[in-house]
Amino acid sequence: MGTATRRRVLAFAVLLLSIMEMGNVEGRHHISKKQKNKKPKPRPESDPVPSPPVYSPPPGGVVPSDPVPPAPGNAAPAPSDDSGPCIFDVTDYGAVGDGSSDDTAAFVAAWKAACQVESAVVWAPPDHTFMITSTIFSGPCQSGLIFQVDGILTPPDGPECWPKEDSAKQWLVFYRLDDMTLNGTGTIEGNGQKWWDLPCKPHKGPNGSTLPGPCDSPVLIRFFMSSNLVVKGLRIQNSPQFHIKFDGCQGVEIHELSINSPKLSPNTDGIHVQDTKHVKIYNSVIANGDDCISIGPGCANVEIDAVTCGPSHGISIGSLGVHNSQACVSNITVTNAVIKDSDNGLRIKTWQGGTGSVTGISFDTVQMENVRNCVIIDQYYCLSKDCRNQTSAVYVADISFRNIKGTYDVRSPPIHFACSDTVACTGILMSEVELLPFEGELVDDPFCWNTYGVQETLTIPPIDCLLDGMPKSISEAEYSCTL
């Protein structure tokens, strides 16, 4: 090969290699550019607005699991990819919400439809006042059912407007349910005034008398034989009798409630539990005319935390043992509570003649503000002057009062332990109890009767009446309970 030929071949090879290298560089550059400058998906400028709820069809034979037939002349709505709960708006079932029309049938229809659907919501929307009569919302239902009140829910106005065929002992009843929530931003208004003024109520008869009964008044909300319940966020007020009651339930969580009735409204307990276990009550404010929270027989594992009571009759265990009955209560804790302007603070009350026991009770970090009977155990509870001492009593044991501080009403001693003559109270522990008069002079004579316990620290006022050790006559096995 000549010199000129070799030069031409070499030049051609160099050119060919340059072209190949440019192709490789362009290929790498293209891949990198595509990854770096991939067009992003559009994003909203702010948080996305939730899709509107998927409403259930109104009554007419269609259940939420069925396709909704389109109205004549209208196209069927596009299927929604919203995975939220199915909403059963009571106004779609005929509820008027003007405060006077009877909306009971609409609520019952919405409930029956929602009951068949998992995680459904029965919804009472805002800007309405729904009047319904005494109703039992019964199960069993699919799990996750929510009864959400964002408007106002109210019963008929007083006994004269109460239907004769309805029970006068209860208004809203939730029965045989599991995994159910009652919540909302609305108000459940009890219209209690006309019930409180009945002449059979204390001192409401002629010249301040109390006429004989019957004197039935409805419990505003009752949960019966149900489990895994949540009640939260509502304002509940002016109940004819108890505001909310749990009876025969298991697994209850109550929080962020506002319960309110006048100071002199009779028998208007805020929250009452009986025959109910595993209860948590917290972050709530209660003002009423009777016990702020009352714990009846058959209760165990109840936790109360961050609750403000007052005016009220305080936090009570009891009354227990009425009509010689057996009462068993155990493992109750009250922490971080405030009780103010109340007739009682922390109270255990039992009738003479009962049996059973109250054990494992802890009151810890409670602030008192102008409270009469701040700390009280009363085993002579009676509603008349005809009660007689009896040889049997509910056994009260293992009760601790720690970090109880504040002010008391000087009309009564701030500490009062009146235990049974025959069944002494035992295991009473006092630690960091400091109670001073709200106004007036210091009352320095706490009362004890047949009460055994210890002081871990000096109390104010001093309590020197606790007995040491254990009484010889007590056999704990005799008063044992099985819950």
PDB file of C-alpha atoms in Angstrom, residues 249-420:
ATOM      1  CA  CYS A 249     -70.915  -2.602  78.655  1.00  0.00           C
ATOM      2  CA  GLN A 250     -67.298  -3.544  78.001  1.00  0.00           C
ATOM      3  CA  GLY A 251     -64.579  -1.298  76.585  1.00  0.00           C
ATOM      4  CA  VAL A 252     -65.714   2.346  76.742  1.00  0.00           C
ATOM      5  CA  GLU A 253     -63.750   5.453  75.801  1.00  0.00           C
ATOM      6  CA  ILE A 254     -65.173   8.892  76.602  1.00  0.00           C
ATOM      7  CA  HIS A 255     -63.299  12.089  75.869  1.00  0.00           C
ATOM      8  CA  GLU A 256     -63.655  15.755  74.979  1.00  0.00           C
ATOM      9  CA  LEU A 257     -67.235  15.968  76.205  1.00  0.00           C
ATOM     10  CA  SER A 258     -68.924  19.058  77.581  1.00  0.00           C
ATOM     11  CA  ILE A 259     -71.800  18.194  79.920  1.00  0.00           C
ATOM     12  CA  ASN A 260     -73.787  20.997  81.452  1.00  0.00           C
ATOM     13  CA  SER A 261     -76.919  21.407  83.587  1.00  0.00           C
ATOM     14  CA  PRO A 262     -77.821  23.876  86.365  1.00  0.00           C
ATOM     15  CA  LYS A 263     -76.424  23.346  89.840  1.00  0.00           C
ATOM     16  CA  LEU A 264     -79.858  22.620  91.312  1.00  0.00           C
ATOM     17  CA  SER A 265     -81.119  20.263  88.611  1.00  0.00           C
ATOM     18  CA  PRO A 266     -81.990  17.013  90.440  1.00  0.00           C
ATOM     19  CA  ASN A 267     -80.476  13.606  89.624  1.00  0.00           C
ATOM     20  CA  THR A 268     -78.621  14.902  86.595  1.00  0.00           C
ATOM     21  CA  ASP A 269     -75.466  12.793  86.951  1.00  0.00           C
ATOM     22  CA  GLY A 270     -72.998  13.626  84.205  1.00  0.00           C
ATOM     23  CA  ILE A 271     -71.629  10.154  83.387  1.00  0.00           C
ATOM     24  CA  HIS A 272     -72.898   7.030  85.144  1.00  0.00           C
ATOM     25  CA  VAL A 273     -71.427   3.559  84.682  1.00  0.00           C
ATOM     26  CA  GLN A 274     -72.664   0.295  86.163  1.00  0.00           C
ATOM     27  CA  ASP A 275     -71.913  -3.353  85.413  1.00  0.00           C
ATOM     28  CA  THR A 276     -69.335  -1.979  82.996  1.00  0.00           C
ATOM     29  CA  LYS A 277     -65.631  -2.751  82.708  1.00  0.00           C
ATOM     30  CA  HIS A 278     -62.572  -1.235  81.045  1.00  0.00           C
ATOM     31  CA  VAL A 279     -63.619   2.392  80.878  1.00  0.00           C
ATOM     32  CA  LYS A 280     -61.539   5.486  80.082  1.00  0.00           C
ATOM     33  CA  ILE A 281     -62.922   8.967  80.732  1.00  0.00           C
ATOM     34  CA  TYR A 282     -60.656  11.909  80.015  1.00  0.00           C
ATOM     35  CA  ASN A 283     -60.332  15.524  78.849  1.00  0.00           C
ATOM     36  CA  SER A 284     -63.941  16.449  79.649  1.00  0.00           C
ATOM     37  CA  VAL A 285     -65.740  19.243  81.504  1.00  0.00           C
ATOM     38  CA  ILE A 286     -68.868  18.467  83.533  1.00  0.00           C
ATOM     39  CA  ALA A 287     -71.160  20.823  85.452  1.00  0.00           C
ATOM     40  CA  ASN A 288     -74.470  19.538  86.785  1.00  0.00           C
ATOM     41  CA  GLY A 289     -76.775  19.089  89.762  1.00  0.00           C
ATOM     42  CA  ASP A 290     -75.631  15.660  90.969  1.00  0.00           C
ATOM     43  CA  ASP A 291     -72.582  13.414  90.680  1.00  0.00           C
ATOM     44  CA  CYS A 292     -70.120  14.561  88.077  1.00  0.00           C
ATOM     45  CA  ILE A 293     -69.161  10.919  87.468  1.00  0.00           C
ATOM     46  CA  SER A 294     -70.829   8.064  89.339  1.00  0.00           C
ATOM     47  CA  ILE A 295     -69.588   4.488  89.411  1.00  0.00           C
ATOM     48  CA  GLY A 296     -72.178   1.892  90.307  1.00  0.00           C
ATOM     49  CA  PRO A 297     -71.964  -1.806  91.179  1.00  0.00           C
ATOM     50  CA  GLY A 298     -70.250  -4.265  88.887  1.00  0.00           C
ATOM     51  CA  CYS A 299     -67.571  -1.882  87.604  1.00  0.00           C
ATOM     52  CA  ALA A 300     -63.862  -2.638  87.231  1.00  0.00           C
ATOM     53  CA  ASN A 301     -60.849  -1.057  85.564  1.00  0.00           C
ATOM     54  CA  VAL A 302     -62.145   2.494  85.232  1.00  0.00           C
ATOM     55  CA  GLU A 303     -59.657   5.276  84.472  1.00  0.00           C
ATOM     56  CA  ILE A 304     -60.616   8.933  84.901  1.00  0.00           C
ATOM     57  CA  ASP A 305     -58.044  11.537  83.870  1.00  0.00           C
ATOM     58  CA  ALA A 306     -58.011  15.292  83.222  1.00  0.00           C
ATOM     59  CA  VAL A 307     -61.680  15.834  84.055  1.00  0.00           C
ATOM     60  CA  THR A 308     -63.014  19.120  85.453  1.00  0.00           C
ATOM     61  CA  CYS A 309     -66.120  18.857  87.647  1.00  0.00           C
ATOM     62  CA  GLY A 310     -68.219  21.629  89.076  1.00  0.00           C
ATOM     63  CA  PRO A 311     -70.604  22.651  90.223  1.00  0.00           C
ATOM     64  CA  SER A 312     -71.586  19.068  90.991  1.00  0.00           C
ATOM     65  CA  HIS A 313     -71.615  16.432  93.729  1.00  0.00           C
ATOM     66  CA  GLY A 314     -68.100  15.330  92.810  1.00  0.00           C
ATOM     67  CA  ILE A 315     -66.764  11.968  91.673  1.00  0.00           C
ATOM     68  CA  SER A 316     -68.608   9.171  93.463  1.00  0.00           C
ATOM     69  CA  ILE A 317     -68.297   5.446  93.808  1.00  0.00           C
ATOM     70  CA  GLY A 318     -71.790   4.353  94.696  1.00  0.00           C
ATOM     71  CA  SER A 319     -74.215   4.302  96.075  1.00  0.00           C
ATOM     72  CA  LEU A 320     -73.665   0.578  96.652  1.00  0.00           C
ATOM     73  CA  GLY A 321     -75.508  -2.190  98.500  1.00  0.00           C
ATOM     74  CA  VAL A 322     -79.019  -0.753  98.396  1.00  0.00           C
ATOM     75  CA  HIS A 323     -81.775  -3.194  99.484  1.00  0.00           C
ATOM     76  CA  ASN A 324     -79.168  -5.598 100.911  1.00  0.00           C
ATOM     77  CA  SER A 325     -77.676  -6.215  97.484  1.00  0.00           C
ATOM     78  CA  GLN A 326     -74.163  -7.302  96.633  1.00  0.00           C
ATOM     79  CA  ALA A 327     -71.918  -4.656  95.076  1.00  0.00           C
ATOM     80  CA  CYS A 328     -68.448  -5.227  93.626  1.00  0.00           C
ATOM     81  CA  VAL A 329     -66.199  -2.410  92.436  1.00  0.00           C
ATOM     82  CA  SER A 330     -62.452  -2.637  91.834  1.00  0.00           C
ATOM     83  CA  ASN A 331     -59.481  -0.962  90.171  1.00  0.00           C
ATOM     84  CA  ILE A 332     -60.694   2.617  89.813  1.00  0.00           C
ATOM     85  CA  THR A 333     -58.185   5.441  89.233  1.00  0.00           C
ATOM     86  CA  VAL A 334     -58.786   9.181  89.227  1.00  0.00           C
ATOM     87  CA  THR A 335     -55.866  11.411  88.193  1.00  0.00           C
ATOM     88  CA  ASN A 336     -55.270  15.055  87.285  1.00  0.00           C
ATOM     89  CA  ALA A 337     -58.811  16.144  88.097  1.00  0.00           C
ATOM     90  CA  VAL A 338     -60.252  19.491  89.186  1.00  0.00           C
ATOM     91  CA  ILE A 339     -63.356  19.659  91.397  1.00  0.00           C
ATOM     92  CA  LYS A 340     -64.798  23.078  92.166  1.00  0.00           C
ATOM     93  CA  ASP A 341     -67.848  24.602  93.857  1.00  0.00           C
ATOM     94  CA  SER A 342     -69.203  21.151  94.655  1.00  0.00           C
ATOM     95  CA  ASP A 343     -71.082  19.529  97.543  1.00  0.00           C
ATOM     96  CA  ASN A 344     -68.646  16.603  97.557  1.00  0.00           C
ATOM     97  CA  GLY A 345     -65.217  15.904  96.181  1.00  0.00           C
ATOM     98  CA  LEU A 346     -64.050  12.287  96.153  1.00  0.00           C
ATOM     99  CA  ARG A 347     -66.725  10.064  97.669  1.00  0.00           C
ATOM    100  CA  ILE A 348     -67.447   6.406  98.363  1.00  0.00           C
ATOM    101  CA  LYS A 349     -71.020   5.821  99.542  1.00  0.00           C
ATOM    102  CA  THR A 350     -72.650   2.565 100.606  1.00  0.00           C
ATOM    103  CA  TRP A 351     -75.908   1.528 102.238  1.00  0.00           C
ATOM    104  CA  GLN A 352     -76.157  -0.424 105.440  1.00  0.00           C
ATOM    105  CA  GLY A 353     -76.949  -4.098 104.867  1.00  0.00           C
ATOM    106  CA  GLY A 354     -75.140  -4.548 101.585  1.00  0.00           C
ATOM    107  CA  THR A 355     -72.419  -7.075 100.781  1.00  0.00           C
ATOM    108  CA  GLY A 356     -69.453  -7.240  98.440  1.00  0.00           C
ATOM    109  CA  SER A 357     -66.450  -4.945  98.310  1.00  0.00           C
ATOM    110  CA  VAL A 358     -64.855  -1.763  96.988  1.00  0.00           C
ATOM    111  CA  THR A 359     -61.114  -2.331  96.521  1.00  0.00           C
ATOM    112  CA  GLY A 360     -58.132  -0.955  94.642  1.00  0.00           C
ATOM    113  CA  ILE A 361     -59.232   2.687  94.435  1.00  0.00           C
ATOM    114  CA  SER A 362     -56.655   5.400  93.698  1.00  0.00           C
ATOM    115  CA  PHE A 363     -57.249   9.162  93.811  1.00  0.00           C
ATOM    116  CA  ASP A 364     -54.096  10.973  92.703  1.00  0.00           C
ATOM    117  CA  THR A 365     -53.442  14.646  91.937  1.00  0.00           C
ATOM    118  CA  VAL A 366     -56.832  16.257  92.441  1.00  0.00           C
ATOM    119  CA  GLN A 367     -57.298  19.998  92.889  1.00  0.00           C
ATOM    120  CA  MET A 368     -60.193  21.150  95.079  1.00  0.00           C
ATOM    121  CA  GLU A 369     -61.722  24.612  94.826  1.00  0.00           C
ATOM    122  CA  ASN A 370     -64.358  25.495  97.445  1.00  0.00           C
ATOM    123  CA  VAL A 371     -65.540  21.925  97.901  1.00  0.00           C
ATOM    124  CA  ARG A 372     -67.623  20.633 100.781  1.00  0.00           C
ATOM    125  CA  ASN A 373     -66.654  17.115 101.990  1.00  0.00           C
ATOM    126  CA  CYS A 374     -63.495  16.954  99.881  1.00  0.00           C
ATOM    127  CA  VAL A 375     -62.629  13.391 100.914  1.00  0.00           C
ATOM    128  CA  ILE A 376     -65.445  11.212 102.200  1.00  0.00           C
ATOM    129  CA  ILE A 377     -66.265   7.556 102.836  1.00  0.00           C
ATOM    130  CA  ASP A 378     -69.867   7.189 103.988  1.00  0.00           C
ATOM    131  CA  GLN A 379     -71.107   3.701 104.831  1.00  0.00           C
ATOM    132  CA  TYR A 380     -74.334   5.077 106.286  1.00  0.00           C
ATOM    133  CA  TYR A 381     -75.717   6.499 103.065  1.00  0.00           C
ATOM    134  CA  CYS A 382     -79.490   6.957 103.259  1.00  0.00           C
ATOM    135  CA  LEU A 383     -82.067   9.090 101.482  1.00  0.00           C
ATOM    136  CA  SER A 384     -84.461   9.248 104.432  1.00  0.00           C
ATOM    137  CA  LYS A 385     -84.434   9.175 108.216  1.00  0.00           C
ATOM    138  CA  ASP A 386     -85.733   5.599 108.367  1.00  0.00           C
ATOM    139  CA  CYS A 387     -82.469   3.745 107.678  1.00  0.00           C
ATOM    140  CA  ARG A 388     -81.204   1.504 110.485  1.00  0.00           C
ATOM    141  CA  ASN A 389     -77.773   0.128 111.222  1.00  0.00           C
ATOM    142  CA  GLN A 390     -77.288  -3.418 110.031  1.00  0.00           C
ATOM    143  CA  THR A 391     -74.644  -6.024 110.705  1.00  0.00           C
ATOM    144  CA  SER A 392     -73.552  -6.448 107.080  1.00  0.00           C
ATOM    145  CA  ALA A 393     -71.928  -3.848 104.848  1.00  0.00           C
ATOM    146  CA  VAL A 394     -69.934  -3.454 101.660  1.00  0.00           C
ATOM    147  CA  TYR A 395     -66.263  -3.934 102.568  1.00  0.00           C
ATOM    148  CA  VAL A 396     -64.112  -0.879 101.695  1.00  0.00           C
ATOM    149  CA  ALA A 397     -60.365  -1.560 101.407  1.00  0.00           C
ATOM    150  CA  ASP A 398     -57.161  -0.443  99.696  1.00  0.00           C
ATOM    151  CA  ILE A 399     -58.128   3.190  99.068  1.00  0.00           C
ATOM    152  CA  SER A 400     -55.380   5.766  98.448  1.00  0.00           C
ATOM    153  CA  PHE A 401     -55.576   9.559  98.448  1.00  0.00           C
ATOM    154  CA  ARG A 402     -52.384  11.153  97.096  1.00  0.00           C
ATOM    155  CA  ASN A 403     -51.636  14.779  96.284  1.00  0.00           C
ATOM    156  CA  ILE A 404     -55.129  16.046  97.090  1.00  0.00           C
ATOM    157  CA  LYS A 405     -54.847  19.808  97.496  1.00  0.00           C
ATOM    158  CA  GLY A 406     -56.928  22.964  97.453  1.00  0.00           C
ATOM    159  CA  THR A 407     -59.710  24.643  99.437  1.00  0.00           C
ATOM    160  CA  TYR A 408     -62.825  23.427 101.200  1.00  0.00           C
ATOM    161  CA  ASP A 409     -66.177  24.792 102.319  1.00  0.00           C
ATOM    162  CA  VAL A 410     -65.964  25.114 106.124  1.00  0.00           C
ATOM    163  CA  ARG A 411     -69.583  24.003 106.651  1.00  0.00           C
ATOM    164  CA  SER A 412     -68.273  20.412 106.777  1.00  0.00           C
ATOM    165  CA  PRO A 413     -64.942  18.855 107.740  1.00  0.00           C
ATOM    166  CA  PRO A 414     -62.836  18.319 104.623  1.00  0.00           C
ATOM    167  CA  ILE A 415     -62.106  14.669 105.534  1.00  0.00           C
ATOM    168  CA  HIS A 416     -64.870  12.346 106.710  1.00  0.00           C
ATOM    169  CA  PHE A 417     -64.480   8.574 107.110  1.00  0.00           C
ATOM    170  CA  ALA A 418     -67.669   6.991 108.509  1.00  0.00           C
ATOM    171  CA  CYS A 419     -67.190   3.229 108.237  1.00  0.00           C
ATOM    172  CA  SER A 420     -69.534   0.460 109.310  1.00  0.00           C
TER     173      SER A 420
END
